[in-house]
Amino acid sequence: MHDDVTSATINPYRMAVQQFDIAAERLGLSEDMREILRQPKRELAVNFPVRLDNGRIKTFTGYRIQHNVNRGPAKGGIRYSPDVTLDEVRALAMWMTWKCAVVGIPFGGAKGGVICDPKQMTPAELERMTRRYATEISIVIGPHSDIPAPDVNTNSQVMAWIMDTYSMHEGFSIPAVVTGKPLSIGGSEGRNDATATGVLFVTRQGAQRLGMPLRGARVSIQGFGNAGSVAARLFHNEGCKIVAVSDTRGGIYNESGLDPAAVLRHKQERGSVVGFPGAQQVRVQDVLEVPCDILVPAATEGVITAANADRVQATIIAEAANGPTTPEADVLLFKKGRMVIPDILANAGGVTVSYFEWVQDLQSFFWGVDEITKRLEVIMTRAFESVAERADQYHCDMRLAANMLAISRVAEATQIRGIYP
Ligand code: NAD
């Protein structure tokens, strides 16, 4: 196994625009429409001071970007990481627009991020930073304009702080301003597992199309956070064998299968999956290349590139992460007959249950988990079939098919609303 191009060398926005251009070309979209959809509608950058526990003041930089709102209010997560860049947030906002369109939920796309290292911050510092960032972006977010959610290194607690901050400014509680909240303040049943549940639903459809039984299938997962660790549990429950998982510190591999619950306990105690007893230590990138039937990238962008795509052994690549595969790698994987279930389809379960949460908050009437899961399955299965049929029709990979479907829906909405004034 080899060292590779890392995500640090990939510009996600360039990648997103490249993917857009390929789909726009195939759709025969007008140059005017391409220009509208290729760039974000609104970009907010904020620099704001936060008092640290030691009394010093540190200035953080954050972003909130709305790519397109023609189909409904902007929707998208907030990421905390030292690696956040403006171009990364732009790309993630654009992917959110296509994601909401591909599953047919009435949202546009947005994303936010703060350049910070949450692992080096105390809970009190994290709370002050979150509340100040929420205040800074409160000029663009709102239950009818732009609704944030968790993403890398943010969670339901962070969402609770944002909801509370926004509500304090308005003078009354506004739960619908964010999704992914704790249940006690208007969160939805099923939201924690939603992204991974959606990944499982579309993978099941994909496997069925290929005549591959899920029971006994070997699964490798990159990233063991919200999306990855839950995917490990759900695929395991479905009878799959989880052969490898990883986090930022490294990976573990066991061809006989890992017990996801035990790995999670190990990670909670030691801070990493690394060192899990009875497993072989591998490097972060290696989990992409181990012998397996299903690969679930669930970490970050640009990890499957032209440099390593040939070494990916999985038959199905189900993208829980956003943007894990570069356009060059897509071409190589398609040539090899691999089924890549693209991010905007595969991980759309998260935003779909976020949509359910928003609807429940607005009407103050809440559904049970069975209803949530049933509705999610209908939406994910329908979206998968629409994309797979289009891929067959155009003899193209599922990313191009999904992008074509999504972009045509957004273009139609843009066209029919007309250009103001
Ligand atoms: P998380 O912070 O809970 O977990 C991320 C995991 O990836 C961690 O285990 C971390 O150690 C690992 N990781 C981070 N950077 C890495 C790197 N460079 N190499 C290897 N491992 C790395 O985040 P999450 O919410 O699980 O999100 C993971 C991916 O899924 C992101 O691309 C995110 O945008 C996408 N996603 C998440 C959701 C959601 O509901 N959480 C929804 C849709 C898409």
Coordinates of N, CA, C and O in Angstrom, one line a residue, residues 192-314:
N192 N -29.7 11.3 14.2 CA -28.3 10.9 14.4 C -27.9 9.8 13.4 O -26.7 9.8 13.0
D193 N -28.8 8.9 13.2 CA -28.4 7.8 12.3 C -28.8 8.1 10.8 O -28.5 7.2 10.0
A194 N -29.4 9.2 10.6 CA -30.0 9.4 9.2 C -29.0 9.3 8.1 O -29.3 8.7 7.1
T195 N -27.8 9.9 8.2 CA -26.9 9.9 7.1 C -26.5 8.5 6.7 O -26.6 8.0 5.6
A196 N -26.1 7.7 7.8 CA -25.7 6.4 7.6 C -26.8 5.5 7.1 O -26.7 4.6 6.3
T197 N -28.0 5.7 7.7 CA -29.2 5.0 7.2 C -29.5 5.1 5.8 O -29.7 4.2 5.0
G198 N -29.3 6.4 5.3 CA -29.5 6.7 3.9 C -28.4 6.0 3.0 O -28.7 5.4 2.0
V199 N -27.2 6.0 3.6 CA -26.1 5.3 2.8 C -26.5 3.8 2.7 O -26.3 3.2 1.6
L200 N -27.0 3.2 3.8 CA -27.4 1.8 3.8 C -28.5 1.6 2.7 O -28.4 0.6 1.9
F201 N -29.5 2.4 2.7 CA -30.6 2.2 1.8 C -30.2 2.2 0.3 O -30.5 1.4 -0.4
V202 N -29.3 3.2 0.0 CA -28.9 3.3 -1.4 C -27.9 2.2 -1.8 O -27.9 1.6 -2.9
T203 N -27.1 1.8 -0.8 CA -26.2 0.7 -1.1 C -26.9 -0.6 -1.3 O -26.6 -1.4 -2.2
R204 N -28.0 -0.8 -0.5 CA -28.9 -2.0 -0.7 C -29.5 -2.0 -2.1 O -29.4 -3.0 -2.8
Q205 N -29.9 -0.9 -2.6 CA -30.5 -0.8 -3.9 C -29.4 -1.1 -5.0 O -29.6 -1.8 -5.9
G206 N -28.2 -0.5 -4.7 CA -27.1 -0.8 -5.7 C -26.7 -2.2 -5.7 O -26.5 -2.8 -6.8
A207 N -26.6 -2.8 -4.5 CA -26.2 -4.3 -4.5 C -27.2 -5.1 -5.2 O -26.9 -6.1 -5.9
Q208 N -28.5 -4.8 -5.0 CA -29.6 -5.5 -5.6 C -29.4 -5.5 -7.1 O -29.5 -6.5 -7.8
R209 N -29.1 -4.3 -7.6 CA -28.9 -4.1 -9.1 C -27.8 -5.0 -9.6 O -27.8 -5.5 -10.7
L210 N -26.7 -5.1 -8.8 CA -25.6 -5.9 -9.2 C -25.7 -7.4 -8.8 O -24.8 -8.2 -9.1
G211 N -26.8 -7.7 -8.2 CA -26.9 -9.1 -7.7 C -26.0 -9.5 -6.7 O -25.6 -10.7 -6.5
M212 N -25.5 -8.5 -5.8 CA -24.6 -8.8 -4.8 C -25.3 -8.9 -3.4 O -26.0 -7.9 -3.0
P213 N -25.3 -10.0 -2.7 CA -26.0 -10.1 -1.4 C -25.2 -9.2 -0.4 O -24.0 -9.2 -0.4
L214 N -26.0 -8.5 0.4 CA -25.4 -7.6 1.4 C -24.8 -8.5 2.6 O -23.8 -8.2 3.2
R215 N -25.6 -9.6 2.9 CA -25.2 -10.5 3.9 C -23.8 -11.1 3.6 O -23.6 -11.6 2.5
G216 N -22.8 -10.9 4.4 CA -21.5 -11.4 4.2 C -20.6 -10.5 3.4 O -19.4 -10.8 3.2
A217 N -21.1 -9.4 2.8 CA -20.3 -8.5 2.0 C -19.3 -7.8 3.0 O -19.6 -7.5 4.1
R218 N -18.0 -7.6 2.4 CA -17.0 -7.0 3.2 C -17.0 -5.5 3.0 O -17.0 -5.0 1.9
V219 N -17.0 -4.8 4.2 CA -17.1 -3.3 4.1 C -15.9 -2.7 4.7 O -15.5 -3.0 5.9
S220 N -15.4 -1.7 4.0 CA -14.3 -0.9 4.6 C -14.8 0.6 4.7 O -15.4 1.1 3.8
I221 N -14.5 1.2 5.9 CA -15.0 2.6 6.1 C -13.9 3.5 6.5 O -13.1 3.3 7.4
Q222 N -13.8 4.6 5.7 CA -12.8 5.6 6.1 C -13.5 6.7 6.9 O -14.4 7.4 6.4
G223 N -13.0 7.0 8.1 CA -13.6 7.9 9.0 C -14.5 7.2 10.0 O -15.3 6.4 9.6
F224 N -14.4 7.5 11.3 CA -15.2 6.8 12.3 C -15.9 7.8 13.2 O -15.9 7.7 14.4
G225 N -16.5 8.9 12.5 CA -17.3 9.9 13.3 C -18.8 9.6 13.2 O -19.2 8.4 13.1
N226 N -19.5 10.7 13.1 CA -21.0 10.5 13.0 C -21.4 9.6 11.9 O -22.1 8.6 12.1
A227 N -21.0 9.9 10.7 CA -21.4 9.1 9.5 C -20.7 7.7 9.5 O -21.4 6.7 9.4
G228 N -19.4 7.7 9.7 CA -18.7 6.4 9.6 C -19.0 5.4 10.7 O -19.2 4.2 10.4
S229 N -19.1 5.8 11.9 CA -19.3 4.9 13.0 C -20.7 4.3 13.0 O -20.9 3.1 13.3
V230 N -21.7 5.2 12.6 CA -23.0 4.7 12.5 C -23.2 3.7 11.3 O -23.8 2.7 11.4
A231 N -22.5 4.1 10.2 CA -22.5 3.2 9.0 C -22.0 1.8 9.4 O -22.5 0.8 9.0
A232 N -20.9 1.8 10.2 CA -20.3 0.5 10.6 C -21.3 -0.3 11.4 O -21.5 -1.5 11.1
R233 N -22.0 0.3 12.3 CA -23.0 -0.4 13.1 C -24.2 -0.9 12.2 O -24.6 -2.1 12.3
L234 N -24.7 0.0 11.3 CA -25.9 -0.4 10.5 C -25.5 -1.5 9.5 O -26.3 -2.4 9.3
F235 N -24.4 -1.4 8.9 CA -24.0 -2.4 7.9 C -23.7 -3.8 8.6 O -24.0 -4.8 8.1
H236 N -23.1 -3.7 9.8 CA -22.9 -4.8 10.6 C -24.2 -5.5 11.0 O -24.4 -6.7 10.8
N237 N -25.2 -4.7 11.4 CA -26.5 -5.3 11.7 C -27.2 -5.9 10.5 O -28.0 -6.8 10.6
E238 N -26.8 -5.5 9.3 CA -27.4 -6.0 8.1 C -26.7 -7.3 7.7 O -27.0 -7.9 6.6
G239 N -25.7 -7.7 8.4 CA -25.0 -9.0 8.1 C -23.7 -8.8 7.3 O -23.1 -9.8 6.9
C240 N -23.3 -7.5 7.2 CA -22.0 -7.3 6.5 C -20.8 -7.5 7.4 O -21.0 -7.5 8.6
K241 N -19.6 -7.7 6.9 CA -18.4 -7.9 7.7 C -17.6 -6.6 7.6 O -17.2 -6.2 6.5
I242 N -17.5 -5.9 8.7 CA -16.7 -4.6 8.7 C -15.2 -5.0 8.8 O -14.7 -5.3 9.9
V243 N -14.5 -4.9 7.6 CA -13.1 -5.4 7.7 C -12.1 -4.3 8.0 O -11.0 -4.6 8.5
A244 N -12.5 -3.1 7.8 CA -11.5 -2.0 8.1 C -12.2 -0.7 8.4 O -13.3 -0.4 7.9
V245 N -11.7 0.1 9.4 CA -12.1 1.4 9.7 C -10.9 2.3 10.0 O -9.8 1.8 10.3
S246 N -11.1 3.6 9.9 CA -10.0 4.5 10.2 C -10.5 5.8 10.8 O -11.7 6.1 10.7
D247 N -9.6 6.6 11.4 CA -9.8 8.0 11.7 C -8.6 8.8 11.4 O -7.7 8.2 10.7
T248 N -8.4 10.0 11.8 CA -7.3 10.8 11.4 C -5.9 10.2 11.8 O -4.9 10.4 11.2
R249 N -5.9 9.4 12.9 CA -4.7 8.9 13.4 C -4.2 7.6 12.7 O -3.0 7.2 12.9
G250 N -5.1 6.9 12.0 CA -4.7 5.7 11.3 C -5.9 4.7 11.1 O -7.0 5.1 11.5
G251 N -5.6 3.5 10.6 CA -6.6 2.6 10.4 C -6.4 1.2 11.0 O -5.3 0.9 11.4
I252 N -7.5 0.4 11.1 CA -7.3 -0.9 11.6 C -8.0 -1.9 10.6 O -9.0 -1.5 9.9
Y253 N -7.4 -3.1 10.4 CA -7.9 -4.0 9.5 C -8.0 -5.4 10.1 O -7.1 -5.8 10.8
N254 N -9.1 -6.1 9.8 CA -9.2 -7.5 10.2 C -10.1 -8.2 9.2 O -11.3 -7.9 9.1
E255 N -9.5 -9.1 8.4 CA -10.3 -9.8 7.4 C -11.4 -10.6 7.9 O -12.4 -10.9 7.2
S256 N -11.4 -11.0 9.2 CA -12.5 -11.8 9.7 C -13.6 -10.9 10.2 O -14.7 -11.4 10.6
G257 N -13.4 -9.6 10.2 CA -14.4 -8.7 10.6 C -14.2 -8.1 12.0 O -13.7 -8.7 12.9
L258 N -14.6 -6.8 12.1 CA -14.4 -6.0 13.4 C -15.8 -5.9 14.0 O -16.8 -5.8 13.3
D259 N -15.9 -5.8 15.4 CA -17.1 -5.5 16.0 C -17.3 -4.0 16.2 O -16.6 -3.4 17.1
P260 N -18.2 -3.4 15.5 CA -18.2 -1.9 15.5 C -18.5 -1.3 16.9 O -18.0 -0.3 17.2
A261 N -19.3 -2.0 17.7 CA -19.6 -1.5 19.0 C -18.3 -1.5 19.9 O -18.1 -0.6 20.6
A262 N -17.5 -2.6 19.8 CA -16.3 -2.6 20.5 C -15.3 -1.6 20.0 O -14.5 -1.0 20.8
V263 N -15.2 -1.4 18.7 CA -14.3 -0.4 18.2 C -14.7 1.0 18.7 O -13.9 1.8 19.1
L264 N -16.0 1.3 18.7 CA -16.5 2.6 19.2 C -16.1 2.8 20.7 O -15.7 3.9 21.0
R265 N -16.3 1.7 21.5 CA -15.9 1.9 22.9 C -14.4 2.2 23.0 O -14.0 3.0 23.8
H266 N -13.6 1.5 22.2 CA -12.2 1.7 22.2 C -11.9 3.2 21.8 O -11.1 3.8 22.5
K267 N -12.6 3.7 20.8 CA -12.3 5.0 20.3 C -12.8 6.0 21.4 O -12.1 7.0 21.7
Q268 N -13.9 5.7 22.1 CA -14.3 6.6 23.2 C -13.3 6.7 24.3 O -13.1 7.7 24.9
E269 N -12.7 5.5 24.6 CA -11.8 5.5 25.7 C -10.4 6.0 25.4 O -9.8 6.7 26.1
R270 N -9.9 5.7 24.1 CA -8.6 6.1 23.7 C -8.5 7.2 22.8 O -7.4 7.6 22.4
G271 N -9.6 7.7 22.3 CA -9.6 8.8 21.4 C -9.3 8.5 19.9 O -9.2 9.4 19.1
S272 N -9.1 7.2 19.6 CA -8.8 6.8 18.3 C -9.2 5.3 18.1 O -9.2 4.5 19.1
V273 N -9.4 4.9 16.9 CA -9.6 3.4 16.6 C -8.3 2.7 16.7 O -8.2 1.5 16.8
V274 N -7.2 3.5 16.5 CA -5.8 2.9 16.5 C -5.5 2.2 17.8 O -5.9 2.6 18.9
G275 N -4.9 1.0 17.7 CA -4.6 0.2 18.9 C -5.7 -0.8 19.2 O -5.5 -1.5 20.3
F276 N -6.7 -0.9 18.4 CA -7.8 -1.8 18.7 C -7.2 -3.2 18.7 O -6.6 -3.7 17.8
P277 N -7.5 -4.0 19.8 CA -6.8 -5.3 20.0 C -7.3 -6.3 18.9 O -8.5 -6.3 18.5
G278 N -6.4 -7.1 18.4 CA -6.7 -8.1 17.4 C -6.8 -7.6 16.0 O -7.2 -8.4 15.1
A279 N -6.5 -6.4 15.7 CA -6.6 -5.9 14.4 C -5.2 -5.4 13.9 O -4.4 -5.0 14.7
Q280 N -5.0 -5.5 12.6 CA -3.7 -5.1 12.0 C -3.8 -3.6 11.8 O -4.8 -3.0 11.4
Q281 N -2.7 -2.9 12.2 CA -2.6 -1.4 12.0 C -2.3 -1.1 10.5 O -1.4 -1.7 10.0
V282 N -3.1 -0.2 10.0 CA -2.8 0.2 8.6 C -2.9 1.8 8.6 O -3.3 2.4 9.6
R283 N -2.4 2.4 7.5 CA -2.5 3.8 7.4 C -3.8 4.3 7.0 O -4.6 3.6 6.4
V284 N -4.1 5.6 7.2 CA -5.4 6.2 6.9 C -5.8 5.9 5.5 O -7.0 5.4 5.3
Q285 N -4.9 6.1 4.5 CA -5.3 5.9 3.1 C -5.5 4.4 2.8 O -6.2 4.1 1.8
D286 N -4.9 3.5 3.6 CA -4.9 2.1 3.2 C -6.3 1.5 3.3 O -6.6 0.6 2.6
V287 N -7.2 2.1 4.1 CA -8.6 1.5 4.2 C -9.3 1.6 2.9 O -10.3 0.9 2.7
L288 N -8.8 2.5 2.0 CA -9.5 2.7 0.7 C -9.1 1.6 -0.2 O -9.7 1.3 -1.2
E289 N -8.0 0.9 0.1 CA -7.4 -0.1 -0.8 C -7.4 -1.5 -0.3 O -7.0 -2.4 -1.1
V290 N -7.9 -1.8 0.9 CA -8.0 -3.2 1.4 C -9.0 -4.0 0.6 O -9.9 -3.4 0.0
P291 N -8.8 -5.3 0.5 CA -9.8 -6.1 -0.2 C -11.2 -6.0 0.5 O -11.3 -6.2 1.7
C292 N -12.2 -5.6 -0.3 CA -13.5 -5.4 0.3 C -14.5 -5.3 -0.9 O -14.1 -5.2 -2.0
D293 N -15.8 -5.5 -0.6 CA -16.8 -5.4 -1.6 C -17.5 -4.0 -1.6 O -17.9 -3.5 -2.7
I294 N -17.6 -3.4 -0.5 CA -18.2 -2.1 -0.3 C -17.2 -1.1 0.4 O -16.7 -1.5 1.5
L295 N -17.0 0.0 -0.2 CA -16.1 1.0 0.4 C -17.0 2.2 0.8 O -17.7 2.7 -0.1
V296 N -16.9 2.7 2.0 CA -17.6 3.8 2.5 C -16.7 4.9 2.9 O -16.2 4.9 4.0
P297 N -16.3 5.9 2.0 CA -15.5 7.0 2.4 C -16.4 7.9 3.3 O -17.5 8.3 2.8
A298 N -16.0 8.1 4.6 CA -16.9 8.9 5.5 C -16.0 9.9 6.3 O -16.2 10.1 7.4
A299 N -15.0 10.4 5.6 CA -14.1 11.4 6.3 C -14.1 12.7 5.6 O -14.7 13.7 6.1
T300 N -13.4 12.8 4.5 CA -13.2 14.2 3.9 C -13.1 14.1 2.4 O -13.2 13.1 1.8
E301 N -12.8 15.3 1.8 CA -12.8 15.4 0.4 C -11.5 14.9 -0.2 O -10.5 14.8 0.4
G302 N -11.5 14.6 -1.5 CA -10.4 14.3 -2.4 C -9.5 13.2 -1.9 O -8.3 13.3 -2.0
V303 N -10.0 12.1 -1.4 CA -9.2 11.0 -1.0 C -9.0 9.9 -2.0 O -8.0 9.2 -2.0
I304 N -10.0 9.8 -2.9 CA -9.8 8.8 -4.0 C -9.5 9.7 -5.3 O -10.3 10.4 -5.8
T305 N -8.2 9.5 -5.7 CA -7.7 10.4 -6.8 C -7.2 9.5 -7.9 O -7.2 8.2 -7.8
A306 N -6.7 10.1 -9.0 CA -6.1 9.4 -10.1 C -4.9 8.5 -9.6 O -4.6 7.5 -10.2
A307 N -4.3 8.9 -8.5 CA -3.1 8.2 -8.0 C -3.5 6.9 -7.3 O -2.6 6.0 -7.3
N308 N -4.7 6.8 -6.7 CA -5.0 5.5 -6.0 C -6.2 4.8 -6.5 O -6.5 3.7 -6.0
A309 N -7.0 5.4 -7.5 CA -8.2 4.8 -7.9 C -8.1 3.4 -8.4 O -8.9 2.5 -8.1
D310 N -7.0 3.1 -9.1 CA -6.7 1.8 -9.6 C -6.6 0.7 -8.5 O -6.7 -0.4 -8.8
R311 N -6.2 1.2 -7.3 CA -6.0 0.2 -6.2 C -7.2 0.0 -5.4 O -7.2 -0.8 -4.5
V312 N -8.3 0.8 -5.7 CA -9.6 0.6 -4.9 C -10.2 -0.8 -5.4 O -10.4 -1.0 -6.6
Q313 N -10.4 -1.7 -4.4 CA -10.9 -3.0 -4.8 C -12.4 -3.2 -4.7 O -12.9 -4.2 -5.2
A314 N -13.0 -2.3 -4.0 CA -14.5 -2.4 -3.8 C -15.3 -2.4 -5.1 O -14.9 -1.7 -6.0

